Structures are given as C-alpha cells and as structure tokens.
mmCIF file of C-alpha atoms in Angstrom:
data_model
loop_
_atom_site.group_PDB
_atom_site.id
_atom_site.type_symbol
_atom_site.label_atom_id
_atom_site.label_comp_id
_atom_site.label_asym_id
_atom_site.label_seq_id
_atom_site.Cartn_x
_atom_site.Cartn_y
_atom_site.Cartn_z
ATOM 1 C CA UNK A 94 0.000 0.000 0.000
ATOM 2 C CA UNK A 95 1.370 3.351 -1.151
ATOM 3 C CA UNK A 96 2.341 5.850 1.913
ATOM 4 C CA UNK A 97 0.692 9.298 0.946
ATOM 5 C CA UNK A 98 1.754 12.656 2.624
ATOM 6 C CA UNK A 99 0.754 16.197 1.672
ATOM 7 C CA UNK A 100 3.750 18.427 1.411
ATOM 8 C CA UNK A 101 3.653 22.986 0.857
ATOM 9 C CA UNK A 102 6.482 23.515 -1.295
ATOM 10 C CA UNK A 103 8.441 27.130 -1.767
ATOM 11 C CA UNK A 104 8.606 26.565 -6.131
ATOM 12 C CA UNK A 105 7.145 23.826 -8.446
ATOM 13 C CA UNK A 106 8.603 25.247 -11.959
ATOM 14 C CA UNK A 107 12.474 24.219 -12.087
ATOM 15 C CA UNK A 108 14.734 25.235 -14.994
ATOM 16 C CA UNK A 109 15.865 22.083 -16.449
ATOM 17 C CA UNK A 110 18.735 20.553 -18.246
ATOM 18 C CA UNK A 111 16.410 18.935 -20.433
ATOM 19 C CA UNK A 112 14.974 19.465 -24.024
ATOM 20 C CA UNK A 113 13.097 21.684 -22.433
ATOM 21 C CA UNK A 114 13.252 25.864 -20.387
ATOM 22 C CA UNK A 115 11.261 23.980 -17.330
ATOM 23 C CA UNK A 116 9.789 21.160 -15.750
ATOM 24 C CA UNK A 117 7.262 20.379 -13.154
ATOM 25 C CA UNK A 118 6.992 17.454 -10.870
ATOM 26 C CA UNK A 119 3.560 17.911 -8.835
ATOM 27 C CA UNK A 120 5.036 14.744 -6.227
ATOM 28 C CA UNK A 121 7.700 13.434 -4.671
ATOM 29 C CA UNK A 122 7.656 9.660 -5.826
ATOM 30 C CA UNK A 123 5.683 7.439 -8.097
ATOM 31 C CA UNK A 124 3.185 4.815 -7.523
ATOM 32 C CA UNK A 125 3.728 3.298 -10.528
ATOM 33 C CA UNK A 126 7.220 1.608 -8.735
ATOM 34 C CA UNK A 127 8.853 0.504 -11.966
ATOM 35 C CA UNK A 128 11.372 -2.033 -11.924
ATOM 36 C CA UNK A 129 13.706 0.105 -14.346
ATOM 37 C CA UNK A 130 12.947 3.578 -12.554
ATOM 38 C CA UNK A 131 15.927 6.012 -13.203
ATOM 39 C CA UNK A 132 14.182 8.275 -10.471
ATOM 40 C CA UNK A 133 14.658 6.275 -7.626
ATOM 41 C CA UNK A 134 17.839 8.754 -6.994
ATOM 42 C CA UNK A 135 15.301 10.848 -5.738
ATOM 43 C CA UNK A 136 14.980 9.136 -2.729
ATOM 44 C CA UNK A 137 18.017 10.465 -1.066
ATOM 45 C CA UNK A 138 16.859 13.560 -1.627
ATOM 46 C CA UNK A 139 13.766 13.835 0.105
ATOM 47 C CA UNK A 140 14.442 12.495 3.510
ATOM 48 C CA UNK A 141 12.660 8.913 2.682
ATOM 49 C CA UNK A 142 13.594 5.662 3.762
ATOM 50 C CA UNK A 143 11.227 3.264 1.904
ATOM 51 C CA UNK A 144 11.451 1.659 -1.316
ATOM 52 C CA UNK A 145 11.090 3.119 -4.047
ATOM 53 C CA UNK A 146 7.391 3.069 -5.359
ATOM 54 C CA UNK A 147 6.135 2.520 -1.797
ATOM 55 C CA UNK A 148 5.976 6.746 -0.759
ATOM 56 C CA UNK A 149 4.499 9.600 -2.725
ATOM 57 C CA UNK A 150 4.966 13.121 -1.524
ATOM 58 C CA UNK A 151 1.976 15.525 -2.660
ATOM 59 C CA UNK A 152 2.823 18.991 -3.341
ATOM 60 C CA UNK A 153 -0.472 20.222 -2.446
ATOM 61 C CA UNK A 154 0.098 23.880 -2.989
ATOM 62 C CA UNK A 155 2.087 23.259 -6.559
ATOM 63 C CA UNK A 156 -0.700 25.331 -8.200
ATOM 64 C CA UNK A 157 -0.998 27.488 -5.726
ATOM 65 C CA UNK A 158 3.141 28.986 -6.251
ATOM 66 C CA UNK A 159 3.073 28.957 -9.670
ATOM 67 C CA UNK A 160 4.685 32.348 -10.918
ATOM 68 C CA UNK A 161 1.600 34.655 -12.202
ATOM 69 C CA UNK A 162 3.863 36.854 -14.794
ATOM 70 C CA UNK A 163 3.694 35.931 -18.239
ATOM 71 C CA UNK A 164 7.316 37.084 -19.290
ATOM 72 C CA UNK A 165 7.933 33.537 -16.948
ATOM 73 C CA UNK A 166 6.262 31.661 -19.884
ATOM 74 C CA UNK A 167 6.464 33.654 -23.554
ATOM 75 C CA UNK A 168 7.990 31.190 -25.860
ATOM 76 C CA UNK A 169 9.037 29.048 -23.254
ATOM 77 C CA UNK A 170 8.572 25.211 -23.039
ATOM 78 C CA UNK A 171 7.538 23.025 -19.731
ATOM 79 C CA UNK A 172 7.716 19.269 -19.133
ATOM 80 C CA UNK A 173 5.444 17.080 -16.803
ATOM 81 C CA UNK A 174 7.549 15.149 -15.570
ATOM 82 C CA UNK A 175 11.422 14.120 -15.012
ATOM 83 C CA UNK A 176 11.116 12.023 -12.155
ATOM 84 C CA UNK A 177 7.813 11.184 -11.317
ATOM 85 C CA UNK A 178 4.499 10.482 -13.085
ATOM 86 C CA UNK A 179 2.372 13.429 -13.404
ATOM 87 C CA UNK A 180 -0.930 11.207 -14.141
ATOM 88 C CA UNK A 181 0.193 8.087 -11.156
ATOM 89 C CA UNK A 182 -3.127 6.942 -9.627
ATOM 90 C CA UNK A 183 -2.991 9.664 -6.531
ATOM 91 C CA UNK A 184 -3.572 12.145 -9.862
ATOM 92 C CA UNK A 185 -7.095 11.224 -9.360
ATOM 93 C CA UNK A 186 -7.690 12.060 -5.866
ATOM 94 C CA UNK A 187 -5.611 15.437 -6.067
ATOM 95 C CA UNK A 188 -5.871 16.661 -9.604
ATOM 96 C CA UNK A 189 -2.846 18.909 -8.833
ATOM 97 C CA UNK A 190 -1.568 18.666 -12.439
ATOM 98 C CA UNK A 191 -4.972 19.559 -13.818
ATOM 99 C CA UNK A 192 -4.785 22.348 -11.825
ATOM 100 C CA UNK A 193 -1.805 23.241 -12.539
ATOM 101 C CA UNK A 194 -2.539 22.892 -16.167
ATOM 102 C CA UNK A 195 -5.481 25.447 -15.566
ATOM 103 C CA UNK A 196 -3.262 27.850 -14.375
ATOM 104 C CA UNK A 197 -1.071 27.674 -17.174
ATOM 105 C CA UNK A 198 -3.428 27.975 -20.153
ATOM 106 C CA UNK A 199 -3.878 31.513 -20.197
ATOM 107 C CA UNK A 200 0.126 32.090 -20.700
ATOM 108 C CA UNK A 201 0.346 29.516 -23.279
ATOM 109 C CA UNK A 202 4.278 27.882 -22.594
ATOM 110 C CA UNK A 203 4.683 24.823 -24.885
ATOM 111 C CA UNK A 204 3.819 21.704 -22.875
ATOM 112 C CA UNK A 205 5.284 18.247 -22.957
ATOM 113 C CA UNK A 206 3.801 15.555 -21.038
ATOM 114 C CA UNK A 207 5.566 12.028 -20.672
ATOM 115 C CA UNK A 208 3.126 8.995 -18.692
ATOM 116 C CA UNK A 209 2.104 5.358 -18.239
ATOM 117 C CA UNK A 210 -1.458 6.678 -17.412
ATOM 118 C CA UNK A 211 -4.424 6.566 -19.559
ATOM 119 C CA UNK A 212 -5.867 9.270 -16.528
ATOM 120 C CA UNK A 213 -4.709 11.825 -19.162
ATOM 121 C CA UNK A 214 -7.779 11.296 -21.195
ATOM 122 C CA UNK A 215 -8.983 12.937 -18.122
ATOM 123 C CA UNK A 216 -7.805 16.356 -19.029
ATOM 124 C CA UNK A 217 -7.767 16.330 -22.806
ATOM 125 C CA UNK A 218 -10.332 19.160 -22.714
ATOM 126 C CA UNK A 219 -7.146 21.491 -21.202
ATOM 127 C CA UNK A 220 -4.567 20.008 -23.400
ATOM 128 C CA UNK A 221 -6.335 21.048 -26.301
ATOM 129 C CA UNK A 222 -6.528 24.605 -25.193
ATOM 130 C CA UNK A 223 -2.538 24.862 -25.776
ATOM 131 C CA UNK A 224 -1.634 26.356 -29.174
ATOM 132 C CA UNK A 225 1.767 23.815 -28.765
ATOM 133 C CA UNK A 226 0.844 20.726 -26.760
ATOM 134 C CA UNK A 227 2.503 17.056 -27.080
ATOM 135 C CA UNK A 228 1.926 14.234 -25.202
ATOM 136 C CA UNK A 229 4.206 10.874 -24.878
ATOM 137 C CA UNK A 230 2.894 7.503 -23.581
ATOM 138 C CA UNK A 231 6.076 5.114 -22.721
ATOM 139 C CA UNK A 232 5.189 1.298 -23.704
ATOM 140 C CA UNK A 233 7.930 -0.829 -22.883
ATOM 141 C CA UNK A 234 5.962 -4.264 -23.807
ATOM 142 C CA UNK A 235 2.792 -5.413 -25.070
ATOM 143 C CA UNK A 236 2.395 -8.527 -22.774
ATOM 144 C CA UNK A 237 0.311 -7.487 -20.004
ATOM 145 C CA UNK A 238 1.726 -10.360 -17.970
ATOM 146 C CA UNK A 239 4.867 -8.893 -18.509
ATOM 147 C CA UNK A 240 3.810 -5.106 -17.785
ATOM 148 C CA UNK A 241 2.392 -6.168 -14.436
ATOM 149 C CA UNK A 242 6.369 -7.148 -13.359
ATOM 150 C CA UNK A 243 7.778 -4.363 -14.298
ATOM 151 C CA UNK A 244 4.784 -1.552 -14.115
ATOM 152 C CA UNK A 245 2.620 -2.608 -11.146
ATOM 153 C CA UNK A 246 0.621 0.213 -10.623
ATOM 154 C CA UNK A 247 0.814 1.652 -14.480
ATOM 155 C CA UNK A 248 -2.081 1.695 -16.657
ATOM 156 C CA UNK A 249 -2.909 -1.580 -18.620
ATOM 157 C CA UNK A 250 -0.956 -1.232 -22.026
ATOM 158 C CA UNK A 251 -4.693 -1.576 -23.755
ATOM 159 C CA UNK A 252 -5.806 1.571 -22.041
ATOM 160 C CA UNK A 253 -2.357 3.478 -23.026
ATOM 161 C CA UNK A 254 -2.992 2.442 -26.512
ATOM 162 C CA UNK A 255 -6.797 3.944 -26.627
ATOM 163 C CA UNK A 256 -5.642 6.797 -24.839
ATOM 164 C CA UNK A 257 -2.747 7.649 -27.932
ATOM 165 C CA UNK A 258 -6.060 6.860 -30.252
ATOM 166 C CA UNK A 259 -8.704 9.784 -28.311
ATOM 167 C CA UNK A 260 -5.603 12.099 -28.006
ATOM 168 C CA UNK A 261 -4.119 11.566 -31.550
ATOM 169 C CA UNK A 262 -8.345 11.736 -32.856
ATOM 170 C CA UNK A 263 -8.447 15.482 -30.895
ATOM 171 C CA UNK A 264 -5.598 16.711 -32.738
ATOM 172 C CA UNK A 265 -3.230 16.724 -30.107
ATOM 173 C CA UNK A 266 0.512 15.775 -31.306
ATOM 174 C CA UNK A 267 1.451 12.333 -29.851
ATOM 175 C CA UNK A 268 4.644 9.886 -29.432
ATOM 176 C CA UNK A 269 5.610 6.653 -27.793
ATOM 177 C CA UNK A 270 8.501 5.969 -25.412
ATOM 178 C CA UNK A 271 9.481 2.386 -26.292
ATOM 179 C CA UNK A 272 12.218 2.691 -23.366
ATOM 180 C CA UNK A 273 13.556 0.818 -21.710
ATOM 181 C CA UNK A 274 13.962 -1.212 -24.309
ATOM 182 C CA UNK A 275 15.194 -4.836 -22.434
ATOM 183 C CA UNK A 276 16.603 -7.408 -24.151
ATOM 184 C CA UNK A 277 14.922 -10.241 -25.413
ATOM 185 C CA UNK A 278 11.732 -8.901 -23.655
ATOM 186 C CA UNK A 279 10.399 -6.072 -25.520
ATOM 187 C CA UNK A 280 8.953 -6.257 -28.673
ATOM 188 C CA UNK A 281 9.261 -2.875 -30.099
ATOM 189 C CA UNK A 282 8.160 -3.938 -33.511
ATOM 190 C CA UNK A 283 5.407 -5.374 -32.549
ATOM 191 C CA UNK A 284 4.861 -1.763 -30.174
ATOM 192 C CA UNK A 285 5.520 0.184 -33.193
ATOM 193 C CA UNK A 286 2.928 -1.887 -35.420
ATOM 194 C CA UNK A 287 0.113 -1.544 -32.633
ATOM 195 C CA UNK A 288 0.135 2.301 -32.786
ATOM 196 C CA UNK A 289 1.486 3.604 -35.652
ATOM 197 C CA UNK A 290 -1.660 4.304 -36.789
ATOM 198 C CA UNK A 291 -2.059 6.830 -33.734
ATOM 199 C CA UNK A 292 1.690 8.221 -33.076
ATOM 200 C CA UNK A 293 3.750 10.768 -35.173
ATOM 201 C CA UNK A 294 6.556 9.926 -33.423
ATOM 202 C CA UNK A 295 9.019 7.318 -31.669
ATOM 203 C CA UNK A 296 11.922 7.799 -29.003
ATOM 204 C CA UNK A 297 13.405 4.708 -28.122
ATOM 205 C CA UNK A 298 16.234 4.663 -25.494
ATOM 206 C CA UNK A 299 18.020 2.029 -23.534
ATOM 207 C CA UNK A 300 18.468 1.093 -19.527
ATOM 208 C CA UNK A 301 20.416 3.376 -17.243
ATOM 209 C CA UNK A 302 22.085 1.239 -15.437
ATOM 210 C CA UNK A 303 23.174 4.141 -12.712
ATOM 211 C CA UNK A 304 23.000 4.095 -9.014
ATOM 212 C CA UNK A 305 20.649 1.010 -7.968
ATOM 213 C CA UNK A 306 19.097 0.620 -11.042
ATOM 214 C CA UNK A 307 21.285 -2.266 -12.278
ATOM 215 C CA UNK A 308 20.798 -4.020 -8.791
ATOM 216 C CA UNK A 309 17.404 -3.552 -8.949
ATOM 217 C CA UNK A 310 16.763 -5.213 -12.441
ATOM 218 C CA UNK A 311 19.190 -7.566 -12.133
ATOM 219 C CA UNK A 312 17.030 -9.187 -8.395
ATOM 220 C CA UNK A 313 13.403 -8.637 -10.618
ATOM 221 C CA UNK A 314 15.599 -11.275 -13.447
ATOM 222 C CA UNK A 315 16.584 -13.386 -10.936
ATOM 223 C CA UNK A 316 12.826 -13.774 -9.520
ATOM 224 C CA UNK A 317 11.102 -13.811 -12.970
ATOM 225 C CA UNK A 318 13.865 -14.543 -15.387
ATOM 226 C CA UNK A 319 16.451 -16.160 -14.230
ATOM 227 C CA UNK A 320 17.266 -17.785 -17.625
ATOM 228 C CA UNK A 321 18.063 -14.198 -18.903
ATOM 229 C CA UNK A 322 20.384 -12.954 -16.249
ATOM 230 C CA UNK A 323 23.483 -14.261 -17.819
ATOM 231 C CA UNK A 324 22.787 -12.947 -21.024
ATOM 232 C CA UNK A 325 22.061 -9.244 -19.299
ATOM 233 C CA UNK A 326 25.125 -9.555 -17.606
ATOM 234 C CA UNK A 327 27.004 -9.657 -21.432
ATOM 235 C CA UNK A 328 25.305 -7.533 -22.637
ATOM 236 C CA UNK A 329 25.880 -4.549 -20.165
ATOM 237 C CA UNK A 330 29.638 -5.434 -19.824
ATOM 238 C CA UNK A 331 30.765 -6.482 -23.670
ATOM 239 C CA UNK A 332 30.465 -2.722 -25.107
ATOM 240 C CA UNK A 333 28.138 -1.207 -27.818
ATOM 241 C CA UNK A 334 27.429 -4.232 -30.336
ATOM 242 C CA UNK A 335 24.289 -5.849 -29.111
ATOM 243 C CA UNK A 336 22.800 -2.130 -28.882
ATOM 244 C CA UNK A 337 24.452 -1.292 -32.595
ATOM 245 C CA UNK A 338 22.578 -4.215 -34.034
ATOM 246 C CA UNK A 339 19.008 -3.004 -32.005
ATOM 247 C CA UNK A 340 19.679 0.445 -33.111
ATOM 248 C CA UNK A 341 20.548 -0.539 -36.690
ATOM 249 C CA UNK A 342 17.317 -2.882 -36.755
ATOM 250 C CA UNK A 343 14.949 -0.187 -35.608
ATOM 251 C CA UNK A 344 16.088 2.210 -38.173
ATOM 252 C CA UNK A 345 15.973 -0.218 -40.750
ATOM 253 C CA UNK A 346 12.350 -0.955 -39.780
ATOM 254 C CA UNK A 347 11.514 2.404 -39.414
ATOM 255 C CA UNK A 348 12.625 3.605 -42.618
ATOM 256 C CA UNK A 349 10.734 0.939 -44.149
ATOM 257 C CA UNK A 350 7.171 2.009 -43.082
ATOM 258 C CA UNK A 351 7.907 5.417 -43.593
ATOM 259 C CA UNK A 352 7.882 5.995 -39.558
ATOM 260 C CA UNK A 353 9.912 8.537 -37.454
ATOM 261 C CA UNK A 354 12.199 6.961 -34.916
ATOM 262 C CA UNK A 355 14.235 8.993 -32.633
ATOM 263 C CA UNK A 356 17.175 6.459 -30.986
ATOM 264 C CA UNK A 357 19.139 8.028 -27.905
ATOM 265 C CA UNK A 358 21.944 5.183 -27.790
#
C-alpha cells in the first residue's frame, strides 16, 4: 500500500537541463514503482527511507506557487515530468496537475507531457486549449503479464494504446517511449505496429544502469527470469554491439514504413 503525505512547497517550476526551459513534478515519488525507474535517486533527496514506489509526496500547494507573470512563460517550453508520473493513480484524488494545467493555459508555454497513465484522457479538454501541446505515452511491452512485473501500478498497455487513439483523434501531437527497451523482452516492432496508426513519433532509449538501477533489475531477473540474467550480464559489460545491431534494426524498420524513430543510444 502506497504511503501518501501532503507536502507545501516554496517553487514547483524548475529550470531544467532537459529538451526543455522547465519542468514540473507535482510529487515526490511514483506509484507506478517501476522495476527500471531512473528516479529512484530521488529518494536520497527527500528524507525517505522506503522503497522506491512505496511513498508519494503531494505537493499540495504546486498550483498554488506557480509564478503569475507571463514574461515567466512567452515562448518558453515546460515538461510534466522528469522524475515522477504526473498522471500516477494519486492524480485522481488530487488533480494537482490539472490544476496546474489550468493555471497555465492563459500564458500559453509549450507543454510536454511524458506517462504510463491513460488518466490523461482525463484532461484532454485542457490540453487542447494549448496552441503547442505534445503528449508521450512510454510502452515498454505489449504482454500485459509482462507489464504487471515491471509496471505494477501503471495503466494496462490496452488503455495506453486507446488513450494515444482519443488524443491523436483530438488533434493533439502524440509519441511513444518504447524505453527501456530490455533485451529479449520487448517487442518494439510489434509496439511500433500496434500504434502507428495513432503516433507521429518514436523515441526509443536504452536502460540506465546508474545508481541502484542495475541491482534492482538484475534481483526482478533473478525472480522472474532467471534464464536471462546471464545474457544481461554480457550484454551490459561487452560494449556497444548488441545495442548497434538493435539500433541498426529499428532504423531499418523504421525507414521501411515510412515511420519517425528517434534512438538516444
């Protein structure tokens, strides 16, 4: 059961290193407690002791702080979220990025939103009040057995695929994360075939294997997979060739059906 606390924070808008001038992250934390998670880092930052996935911090004045001057936002891009889930169930209950999303309308930034939740649907009715609005759904697999090891609390794939479809339909820019790709597990062909139809564009990306991360996937292959440790354990410590060949195969593919692909390795 996930521990919920309601935090006042002094700022919610942070400049960013990112493709992106800000970001937002309306919690501390993510529900969704992904195997992979890059943003478990986090942790040591904000005073918590649990796992990872087990705590979510609300920032229930986030709307509340956000700078009223437009000259904050002219021409300026935001993105929801780097390292949490701006749409994790608790979204629901607090609607703290619809609100903040309210708030930002009348200044017009460019949004990006990246999410495993089909709760976006929720708020397409703001998203299509920005002039420059994208939205990203990340589908790693399309085995739901699968998706329930490594995304417990995440939206079903299904639902993330009918949510691309209503955004896409509204005329709302769309892509799909197909990261982390792992090996021998996700089927990105098969993820590209399944929406391509409702996406006009791909970023595909590989594991960071920082901090705990690597510890962390290698103890959910041991449980589930143990066949495929070994073969993880190559491929993360022999160099670039497996990921030359994946990259090389994408693009391949890609150029084939006449699809965008954006590869970050």
């Amino acid at each position: 059961m996930i521990k919920a606390a309601e935090i006042s924070v002094r700022s919610v808008l942070s400049k960013t290193g990112l493709p992106a001038d800000y970001v937002i992250n309306p919690y501390v934390g993510c529900e969704h407690a992904c195997v992979y998670c890059y943003a478990c880092f986090m942790k040591r930052f904000s005073g918590h002791t649990e796992p990872w996935g087990t705590f979510v911090d609300v920032k229930i004045n986030a709307a509340d702080i956000l700078p009223a001057k437009p000259v904050r936002y002219e021409n300026r891009s935001i993105y929801f979220s780097s390292v949490t889930d701006a749409y994790q169930p608790l979204e629901k209950t607090y609607e703290l990025t619809r609100k903040i999303l309210q708030k930002l309308i009348p200044f017009q930034p460019r949004i990006s939103i990246q999410t495993k939740s089909s709760l976006i649907l929720r708020d397409l009715d703001l998203l299509r009040q920005f002039s420059s609005c994208e939205i990203g759904i990340t589908i790693v697999t399309t085995d739901e057995k699968l998706r329930r090891e490594i995304e417990p609390h995440a939206s079903p794939i299904r639902e993330r695929i009918l949510a691309l479809r209503r955004i896409h339909d509204a005329g709302v820019p769309t892509h799909v994360f197909i990261g982390p790709i792992l090996p021998y597990l996700t089927g990105w062909k098969q993820i590209i075939t399944s929406t391509k139809d409702c996406v006009d564009h791909y970023m595909v990306d590989r594991l960071n294997t920082g901090g705990v991360i690597w510890s962390n996937v290698r103890r959910w292959l041991r449980n589930c997979h143990p066949d495929l440790l070994s073969q993880y354990d190559r491929i993360y410590t022999s160099g670039e060739s497996y990921w030359r060949k994946v990259s090389n195969s994408i693009r391949e593919f890609s150029a084939s059906e006449g699809i965008d692909s954006r590869i970050f390795f």
